[in-house]
Short mmCIF file of C-alpha atoms in Angstrom, two decimals:
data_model
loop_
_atom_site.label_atom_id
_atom_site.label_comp_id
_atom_site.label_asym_id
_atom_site.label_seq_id
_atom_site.Cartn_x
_atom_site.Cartn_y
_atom_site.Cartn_z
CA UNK R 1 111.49 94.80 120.34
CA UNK R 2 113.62 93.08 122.75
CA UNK R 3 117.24 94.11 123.57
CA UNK R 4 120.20 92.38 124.27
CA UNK R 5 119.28 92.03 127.81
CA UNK R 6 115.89 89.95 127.03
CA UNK R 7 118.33 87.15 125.17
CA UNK R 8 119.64 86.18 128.68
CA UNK R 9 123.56 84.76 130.11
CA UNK R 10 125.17 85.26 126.74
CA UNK R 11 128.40 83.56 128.11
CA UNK R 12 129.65 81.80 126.14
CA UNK R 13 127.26 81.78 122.98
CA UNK R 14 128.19 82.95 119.88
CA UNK R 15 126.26 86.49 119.13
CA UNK R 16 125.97 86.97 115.31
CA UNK R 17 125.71 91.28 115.19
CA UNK R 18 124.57 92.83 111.79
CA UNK R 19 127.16 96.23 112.44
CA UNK R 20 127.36 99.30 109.58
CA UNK R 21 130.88 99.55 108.79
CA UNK R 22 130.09 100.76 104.97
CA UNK R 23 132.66 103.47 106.12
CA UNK R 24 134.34 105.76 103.36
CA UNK R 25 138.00 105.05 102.16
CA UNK R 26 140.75 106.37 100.58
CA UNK R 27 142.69 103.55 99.02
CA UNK R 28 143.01 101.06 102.11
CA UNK R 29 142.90 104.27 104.77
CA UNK R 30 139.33 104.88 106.30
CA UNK R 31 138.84 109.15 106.41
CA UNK R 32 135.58 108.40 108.95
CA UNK R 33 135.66 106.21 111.21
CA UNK R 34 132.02 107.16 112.80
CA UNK R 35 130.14 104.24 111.91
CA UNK R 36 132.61 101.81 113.41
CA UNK R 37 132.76 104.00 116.66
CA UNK R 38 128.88 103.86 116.79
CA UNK R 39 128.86 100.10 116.80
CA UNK R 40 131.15 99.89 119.98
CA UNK R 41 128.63 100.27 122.97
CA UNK R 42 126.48 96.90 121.51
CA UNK R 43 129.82 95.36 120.86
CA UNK R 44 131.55 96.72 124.62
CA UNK R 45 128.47 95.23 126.22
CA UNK R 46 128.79 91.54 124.78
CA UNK R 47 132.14 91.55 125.40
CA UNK R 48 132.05 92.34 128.78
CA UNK R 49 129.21 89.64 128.69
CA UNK R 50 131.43 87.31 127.36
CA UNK R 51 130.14 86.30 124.76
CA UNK R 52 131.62 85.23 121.42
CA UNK R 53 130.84 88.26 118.89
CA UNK R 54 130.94 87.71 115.79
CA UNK R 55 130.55 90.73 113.34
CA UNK R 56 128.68 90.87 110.03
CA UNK R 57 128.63 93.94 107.71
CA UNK R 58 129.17 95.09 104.03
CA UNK R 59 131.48 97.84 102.73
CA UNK R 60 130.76 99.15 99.25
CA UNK R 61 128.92 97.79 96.53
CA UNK R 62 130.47 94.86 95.48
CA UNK R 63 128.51 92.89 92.80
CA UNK R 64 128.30 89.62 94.41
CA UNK R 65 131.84 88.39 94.42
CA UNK R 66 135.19 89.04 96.60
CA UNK R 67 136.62 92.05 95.38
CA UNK R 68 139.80 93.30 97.05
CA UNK R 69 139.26 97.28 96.98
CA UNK R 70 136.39 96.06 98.98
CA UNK R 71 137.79 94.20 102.07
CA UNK R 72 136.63 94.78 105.78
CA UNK R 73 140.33 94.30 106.25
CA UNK R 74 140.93 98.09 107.24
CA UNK R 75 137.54 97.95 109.38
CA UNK R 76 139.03 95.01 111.92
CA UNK R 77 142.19 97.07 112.13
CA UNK R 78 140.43 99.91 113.61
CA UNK R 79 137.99 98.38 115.36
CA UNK R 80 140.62 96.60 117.08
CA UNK R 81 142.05 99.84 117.70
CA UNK R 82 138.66 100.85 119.57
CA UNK R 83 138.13 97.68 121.20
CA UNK R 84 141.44 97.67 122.60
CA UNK R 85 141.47 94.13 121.63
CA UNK R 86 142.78 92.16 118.29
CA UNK R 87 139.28 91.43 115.90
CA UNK R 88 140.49 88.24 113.69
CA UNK R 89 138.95 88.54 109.98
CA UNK R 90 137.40 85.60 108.33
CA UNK R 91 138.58 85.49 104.81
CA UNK R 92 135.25 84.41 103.22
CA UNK R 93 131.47 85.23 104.50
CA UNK R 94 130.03 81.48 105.80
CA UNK R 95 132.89 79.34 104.23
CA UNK R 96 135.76 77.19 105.69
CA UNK R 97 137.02 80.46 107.20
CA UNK R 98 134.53 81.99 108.76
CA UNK R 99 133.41 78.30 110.55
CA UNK R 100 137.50 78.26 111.65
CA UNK R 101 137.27 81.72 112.93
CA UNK R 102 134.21 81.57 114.71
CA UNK R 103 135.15 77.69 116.10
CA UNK R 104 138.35 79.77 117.90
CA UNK R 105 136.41 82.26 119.51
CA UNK R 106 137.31 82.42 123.44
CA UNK R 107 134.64 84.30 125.69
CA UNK R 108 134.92 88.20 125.21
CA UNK R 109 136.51 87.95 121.94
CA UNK R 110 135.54 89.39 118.77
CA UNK R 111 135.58 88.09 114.58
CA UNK R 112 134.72 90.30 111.59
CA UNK R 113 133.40 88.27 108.41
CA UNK R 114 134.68 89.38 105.41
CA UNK R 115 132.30 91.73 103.46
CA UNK R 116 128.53 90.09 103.23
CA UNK R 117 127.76 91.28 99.65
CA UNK R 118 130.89 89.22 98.36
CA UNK R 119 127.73 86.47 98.70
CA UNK R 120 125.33 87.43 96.53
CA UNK R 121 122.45 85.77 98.05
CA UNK R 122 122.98 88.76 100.59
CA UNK R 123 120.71 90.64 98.74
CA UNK R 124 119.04 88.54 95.97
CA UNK R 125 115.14 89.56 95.09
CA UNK R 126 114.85 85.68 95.48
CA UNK R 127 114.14 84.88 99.02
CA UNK R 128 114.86 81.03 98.97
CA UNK R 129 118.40 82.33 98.27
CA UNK R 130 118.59 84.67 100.72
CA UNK R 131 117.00 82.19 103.04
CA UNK R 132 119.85 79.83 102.06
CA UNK R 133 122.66 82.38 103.35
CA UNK R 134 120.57 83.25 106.59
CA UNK R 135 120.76 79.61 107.37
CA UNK R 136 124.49 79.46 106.75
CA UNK R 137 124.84 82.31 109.34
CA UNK R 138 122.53 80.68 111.38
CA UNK R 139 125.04 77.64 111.69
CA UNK R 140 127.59 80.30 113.07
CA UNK R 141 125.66 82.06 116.28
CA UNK R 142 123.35 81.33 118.90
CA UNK R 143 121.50 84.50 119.14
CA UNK R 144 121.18 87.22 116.57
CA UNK R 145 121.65 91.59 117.55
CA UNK R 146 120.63 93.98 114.77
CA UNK R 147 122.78 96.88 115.10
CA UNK R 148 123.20 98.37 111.72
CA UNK R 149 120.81 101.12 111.46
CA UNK R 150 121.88 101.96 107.59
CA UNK R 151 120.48 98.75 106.37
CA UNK R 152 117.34 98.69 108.16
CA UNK R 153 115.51 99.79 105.42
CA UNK R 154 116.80 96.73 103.71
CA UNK R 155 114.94 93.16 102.78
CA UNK R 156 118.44 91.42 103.06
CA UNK R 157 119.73 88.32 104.56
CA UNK R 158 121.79 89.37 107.16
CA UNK R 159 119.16 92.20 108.39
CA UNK R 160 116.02 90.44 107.39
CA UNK R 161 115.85 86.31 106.96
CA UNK R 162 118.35 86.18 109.79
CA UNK R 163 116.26 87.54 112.30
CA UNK R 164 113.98 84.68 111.37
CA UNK R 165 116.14 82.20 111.89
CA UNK R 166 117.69 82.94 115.38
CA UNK R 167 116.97 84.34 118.29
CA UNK R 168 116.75 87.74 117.92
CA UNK R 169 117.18 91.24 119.57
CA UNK R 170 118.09 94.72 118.96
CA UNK R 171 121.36 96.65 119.78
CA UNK R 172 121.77 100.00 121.14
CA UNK R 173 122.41 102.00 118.01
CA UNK R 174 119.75 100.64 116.49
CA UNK R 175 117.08 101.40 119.67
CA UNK R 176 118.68 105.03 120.16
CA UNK R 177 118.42 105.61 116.58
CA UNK R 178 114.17 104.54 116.50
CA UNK R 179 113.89 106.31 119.74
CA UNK R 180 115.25 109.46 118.18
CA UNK R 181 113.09 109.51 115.03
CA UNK R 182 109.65 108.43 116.94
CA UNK R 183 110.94 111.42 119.29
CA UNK R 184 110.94 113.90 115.97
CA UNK R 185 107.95 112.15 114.15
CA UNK R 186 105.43 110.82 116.31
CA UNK R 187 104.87 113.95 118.73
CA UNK R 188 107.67 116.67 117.92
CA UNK R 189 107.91 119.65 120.32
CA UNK R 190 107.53 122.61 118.71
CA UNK R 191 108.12 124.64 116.06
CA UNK R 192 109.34 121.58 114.21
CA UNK R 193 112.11 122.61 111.93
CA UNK R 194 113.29 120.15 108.86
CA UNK R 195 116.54 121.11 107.07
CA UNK R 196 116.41 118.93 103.40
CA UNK R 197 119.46 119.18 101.16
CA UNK R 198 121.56 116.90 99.02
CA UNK R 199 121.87 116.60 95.22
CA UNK R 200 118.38 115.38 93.98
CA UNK R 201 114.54 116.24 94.91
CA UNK R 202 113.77 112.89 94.02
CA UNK R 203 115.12 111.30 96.55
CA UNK R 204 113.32 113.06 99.15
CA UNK R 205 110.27 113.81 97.75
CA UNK R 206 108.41 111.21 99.66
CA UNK R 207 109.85 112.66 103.27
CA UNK R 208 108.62 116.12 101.59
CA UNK R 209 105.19 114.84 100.90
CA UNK R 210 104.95 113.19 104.89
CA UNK R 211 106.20 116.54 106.54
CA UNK R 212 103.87 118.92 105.02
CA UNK R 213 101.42 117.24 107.44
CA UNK R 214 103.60 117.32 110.29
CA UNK R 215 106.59 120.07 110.30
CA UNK R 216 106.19 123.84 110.74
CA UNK R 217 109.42 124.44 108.17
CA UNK R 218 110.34 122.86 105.48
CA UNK R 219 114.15 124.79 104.80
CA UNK R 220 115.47 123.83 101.28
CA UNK R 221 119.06 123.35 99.99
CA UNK R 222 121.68 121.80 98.07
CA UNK R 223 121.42 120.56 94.73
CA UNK R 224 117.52 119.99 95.17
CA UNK R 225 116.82 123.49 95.84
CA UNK R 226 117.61 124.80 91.89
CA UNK R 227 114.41 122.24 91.11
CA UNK R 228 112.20 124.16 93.72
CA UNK R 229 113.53 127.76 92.16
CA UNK R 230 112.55 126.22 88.35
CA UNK R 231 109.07 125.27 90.13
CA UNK R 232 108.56 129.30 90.57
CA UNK R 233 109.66 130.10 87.59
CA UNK R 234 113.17 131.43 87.76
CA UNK R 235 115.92 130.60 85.71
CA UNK R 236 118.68 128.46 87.54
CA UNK R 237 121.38 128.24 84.38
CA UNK R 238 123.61 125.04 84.69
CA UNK R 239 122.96 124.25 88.48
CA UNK R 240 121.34 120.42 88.92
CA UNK R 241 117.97 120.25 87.87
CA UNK R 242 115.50 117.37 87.45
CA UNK R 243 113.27 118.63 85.17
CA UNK R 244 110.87 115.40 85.37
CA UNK R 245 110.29 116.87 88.89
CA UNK R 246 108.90 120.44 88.39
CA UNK R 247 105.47 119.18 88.45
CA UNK R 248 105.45 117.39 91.70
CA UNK R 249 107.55 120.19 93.78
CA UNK R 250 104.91 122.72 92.23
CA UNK R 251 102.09 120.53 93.99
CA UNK R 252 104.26 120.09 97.23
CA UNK R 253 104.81 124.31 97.00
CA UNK R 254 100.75 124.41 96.75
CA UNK R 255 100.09 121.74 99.61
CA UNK R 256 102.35 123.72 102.26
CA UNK R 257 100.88 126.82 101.66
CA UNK R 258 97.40 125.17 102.40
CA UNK R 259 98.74 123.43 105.04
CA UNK R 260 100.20 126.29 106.77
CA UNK R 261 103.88 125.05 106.37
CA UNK R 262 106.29 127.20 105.66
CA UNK R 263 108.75 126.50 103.11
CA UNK R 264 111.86 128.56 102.96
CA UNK R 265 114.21 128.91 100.09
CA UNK R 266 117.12 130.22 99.99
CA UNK R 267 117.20 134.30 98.73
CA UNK R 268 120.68 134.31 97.25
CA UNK R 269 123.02 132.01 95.83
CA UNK R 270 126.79 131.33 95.49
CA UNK R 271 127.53 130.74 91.72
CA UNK R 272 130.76 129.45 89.80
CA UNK R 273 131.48 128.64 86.49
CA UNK R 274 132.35 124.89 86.75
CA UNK R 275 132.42 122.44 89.54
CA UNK R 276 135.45 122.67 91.04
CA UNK R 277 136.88 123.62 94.42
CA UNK R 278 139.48 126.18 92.88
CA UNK R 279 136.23 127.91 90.56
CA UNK R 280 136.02 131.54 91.23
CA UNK R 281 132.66 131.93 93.37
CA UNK R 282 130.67 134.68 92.67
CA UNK R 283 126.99 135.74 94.77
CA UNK R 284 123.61 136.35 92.85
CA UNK R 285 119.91 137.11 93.93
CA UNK R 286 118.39 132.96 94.10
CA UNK R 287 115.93 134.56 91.13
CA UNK R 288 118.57 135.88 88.64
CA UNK R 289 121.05 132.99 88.25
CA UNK R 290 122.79 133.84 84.90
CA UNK R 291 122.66 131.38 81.84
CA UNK R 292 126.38 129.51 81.94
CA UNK R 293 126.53 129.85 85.77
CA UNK R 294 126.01 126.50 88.28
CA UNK R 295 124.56 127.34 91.80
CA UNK R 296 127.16 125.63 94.75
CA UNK R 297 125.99 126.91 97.56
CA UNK R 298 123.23 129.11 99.27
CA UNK R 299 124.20 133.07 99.83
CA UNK R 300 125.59 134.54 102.67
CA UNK R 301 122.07 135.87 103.38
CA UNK R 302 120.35 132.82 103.28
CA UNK R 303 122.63 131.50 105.68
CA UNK R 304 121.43 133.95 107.80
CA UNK R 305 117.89 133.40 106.64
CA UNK R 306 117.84 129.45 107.61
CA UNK R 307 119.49 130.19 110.88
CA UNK R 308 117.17 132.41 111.83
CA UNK R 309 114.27 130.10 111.20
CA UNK R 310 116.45 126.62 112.59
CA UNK R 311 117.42 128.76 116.09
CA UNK R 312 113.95 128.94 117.86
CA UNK R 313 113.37 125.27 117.00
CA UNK R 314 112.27 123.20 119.85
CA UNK R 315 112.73 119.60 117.33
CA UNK R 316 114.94 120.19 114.30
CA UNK R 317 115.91 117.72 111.78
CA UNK R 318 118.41 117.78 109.11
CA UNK R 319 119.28 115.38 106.35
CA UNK R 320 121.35 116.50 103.56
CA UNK R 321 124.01 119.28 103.11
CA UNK R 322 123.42 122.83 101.80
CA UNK R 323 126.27 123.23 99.37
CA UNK R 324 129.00 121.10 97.86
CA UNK R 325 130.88 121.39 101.39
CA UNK R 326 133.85 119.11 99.95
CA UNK R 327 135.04 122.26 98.53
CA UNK R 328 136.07 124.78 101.40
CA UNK R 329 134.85 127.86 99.28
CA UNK R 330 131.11 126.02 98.98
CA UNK R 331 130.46 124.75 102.73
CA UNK R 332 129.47 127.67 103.96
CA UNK R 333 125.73 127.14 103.94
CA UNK R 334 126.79 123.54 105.25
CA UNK R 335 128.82 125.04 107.82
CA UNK R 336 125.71 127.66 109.03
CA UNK R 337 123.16 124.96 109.28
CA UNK R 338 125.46 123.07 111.38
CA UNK R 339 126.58 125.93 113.81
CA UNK R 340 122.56 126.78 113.75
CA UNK R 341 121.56 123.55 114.79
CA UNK R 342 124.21 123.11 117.55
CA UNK R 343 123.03 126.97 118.77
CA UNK R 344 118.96 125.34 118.74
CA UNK R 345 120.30 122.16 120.98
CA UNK R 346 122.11 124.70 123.52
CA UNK R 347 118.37 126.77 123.32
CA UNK R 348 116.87 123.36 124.33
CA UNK R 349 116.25 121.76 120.77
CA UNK R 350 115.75 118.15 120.09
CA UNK R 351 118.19 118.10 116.97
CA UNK R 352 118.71 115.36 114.79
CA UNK R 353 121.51 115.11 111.93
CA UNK R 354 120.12 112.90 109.52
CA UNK R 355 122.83 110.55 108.41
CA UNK R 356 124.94 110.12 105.24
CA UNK R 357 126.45 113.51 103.83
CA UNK R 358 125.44 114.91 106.41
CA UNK R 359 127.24 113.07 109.51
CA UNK R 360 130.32 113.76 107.45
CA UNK R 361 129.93 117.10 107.15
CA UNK R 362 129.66 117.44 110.57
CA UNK R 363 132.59 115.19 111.23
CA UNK R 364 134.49 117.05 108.27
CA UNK R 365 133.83 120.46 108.81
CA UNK R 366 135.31 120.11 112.72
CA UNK R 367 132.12 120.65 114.87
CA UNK R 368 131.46 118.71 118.15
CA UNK R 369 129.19 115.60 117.78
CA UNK R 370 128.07 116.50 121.22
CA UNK R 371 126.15 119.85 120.27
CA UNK R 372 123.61 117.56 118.43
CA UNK R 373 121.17 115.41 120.27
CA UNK R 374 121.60 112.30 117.79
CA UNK R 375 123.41 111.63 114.98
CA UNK R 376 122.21 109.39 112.80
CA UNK R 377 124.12 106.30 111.09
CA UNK R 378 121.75 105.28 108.50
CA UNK R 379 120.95 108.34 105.40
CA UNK R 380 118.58 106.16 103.81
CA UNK R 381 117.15 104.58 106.56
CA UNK R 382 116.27 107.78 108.41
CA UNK R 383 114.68 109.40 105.10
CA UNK R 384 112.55 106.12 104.92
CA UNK R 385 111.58 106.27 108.64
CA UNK R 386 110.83 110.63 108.03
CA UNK R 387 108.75 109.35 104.98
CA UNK R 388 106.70 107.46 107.57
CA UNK R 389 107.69 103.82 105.72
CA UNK R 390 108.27 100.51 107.58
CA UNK R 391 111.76 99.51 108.10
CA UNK R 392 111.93 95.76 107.26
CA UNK R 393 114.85 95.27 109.68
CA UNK R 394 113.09 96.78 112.32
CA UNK R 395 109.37 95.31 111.60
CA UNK R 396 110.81 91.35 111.78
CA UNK R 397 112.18 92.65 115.54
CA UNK R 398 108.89 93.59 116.28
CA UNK R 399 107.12 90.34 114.92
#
């Protein structure tokens, strides 16, 4: 792939950059800014390049059309704030705005489009009409930098047909975040440790089926873990289950144990009666979860169980949280995977934190980003690049 340097003097050109800002709100406040603040060493360097950067990225899932709750208007106020520099917002995608606001660029400076999906060629099956929008922001750069790792995965205008259509290169966060998978997929050190949690087995039952080839542990939590308990046979009373699934995780439970994997499940469980932060939590044996009760979090001794098999890790990789960690009285399995992982990286660990939920958590729960070797940007795009799938974002850059 080549990087930013490979495009050349980029003073004076107009640098389209694909950014992530789909950053969470509340109302019109942003609660974590880490997606923005990962975007800032591609952005810093152009800058200082002088070039004129203009930013494209989505926020939410609008259906096509402008929808206000949905602005990038709170994501060019803080990135302003980071930049140390005013970032003008264009009030439509390619229109009459976005041409104005690009036109006024001076060297070093830096425009946000408004939100990409407001088009919704941005991510139409037909590819004449996404073609269609890639030429339109074609019309508005010289040079094109993929730098949004979350939407790699994606066949979309702005990370796809773009990269056709200009000159093209990849950004930092983007190259550190490949260079961090191949580093825990292609040859891991070992033991090779992989933490999966998160609400459903379905989503990850691909990655599951590509590491029983390649990981030493498979460690299982979150909502996905009651399916795996069902798939031996115990009871798991009103905890998440996806029943359609008991089938394949009872084939995946057969293939590790031929393959020599080792897949750990939690031994107790932290039960309540409904799902709510304020729901008296009680602990039971993972095997003898009573009828009426749903499952939160993993036990105080299988927090002690996965640490024990995350802290001798030499590569470690974790995607998804243990426990409904929103709720202070549930993040404690969340919390002990964390602190485990960040013990593994001081022990010499390669550790990844696999994106989504699980950046937040991190984030959330107060720990230091810098006692993990890489966190990750992109939830789904790091799951697709674990389940050994191409990236179509990343396989036009290598074209």
């Amino acid at each position: 792939m080549k990087t930013i340097k490979d495009l050349g003097d980029l003073r004076g050109k107009r640098v389209l950059v694909r950014s992530d800002f789909n950053v969470p709100l509340d109302g019109t406040t942003i609660t974590d800014d880490g997606r923005i603040r990962a975007a800032l060493p591609t952005l810093s360097s152009l800058v200082e390049a002088g070039a004129k950067v203009v930013v494209t990225a989505h926020l939410g899932r609008p259906k096509g059309a402008p929808e206000d709750k949905y602005s990038l208007a709170p994501v060019a106020t803080r990135l302003g704030e980071l930049l140390g520099a005013p970032v003008t917002l264009a009030k439509d995608t390619v229109g009459e705005s976005a041409k104005a606001t690009v036109a006024a660029l001076g060297e070093g400076e830096v425009a946000l489009l408004e939100n990409i999906r407001f088009d919704p060629r941005e991510t139409s099956k037909d590819e004449s009409e996404r073609q269609s929008l890639a030429a339109d922001l074609a019309e508005l750069a010289d040079f094109y930098v993929s730098d949004g790792f979350g939407v790699v995965h994606r066949k979309q205008a702005s990370v796809y047909d773009i990269a056709l259509a200009l000159p093209s290169a990849v950004g930092s966060l983007v190259l550190k975040e490949v260079e961090s998978l191949k580093k825990a997929t292609d040859n891991p050190e070992r033991p090779y440790v992989v933490v999966l949690g998160g609400s459903k087995v379905s989503d990850k039952l691909g990655v599951i089926g590509n590491l029983i080839t390649k990981a030493d542990r498979l460690l299982i939590g979150g909502g996905m873990l009651f399916t795996f308990l069902a798939a031996k046979g115990y009871s798991v009373g009103n905890s998440l289950l996806e029943e359609d699934q008991i089938d394949a995780v009872k084939g995946y439970l057969a293939d590790a144990e031929k393959a020599g994997v080792e897949i750990v499940l939690p031994v107790d469980i932290l039960v309540a009666d409904e799902f709510k932060a304020d729901s008296p939590a009680t602990v039971v044996a993972a095997d003898a979860i009573p009828d009426g009760k749903i499952g939160l979090d993993i036990g105080p001794e299988s927090q002690k169980l996965f640490a024990s098999k995350i802290v001798d890790a030499k590569t470690a990789v974790w995607n998804g949280p243990a426990g409904v960690f929103e709720f202070e009285a549930f993040s404690g399995g969340t919390r002990a995977v964390a602190q485990a992982l960040v013990d593994a990286t001081s022990n010499g660990a390669f550790t990844i934190v696999g994106g989504g939920d699980s950046a937040a958590a991190v984030r959330i729960l107060g720990f230091d980003e810098a006692g993990f070797s890489h966190i990750s940007t992109g939830g789904g795009a790091s799951l697709e690049f674990l389940e050994g799938k191409s990236l179509p974002g990343i396989a036009v850059l290598d074209a």
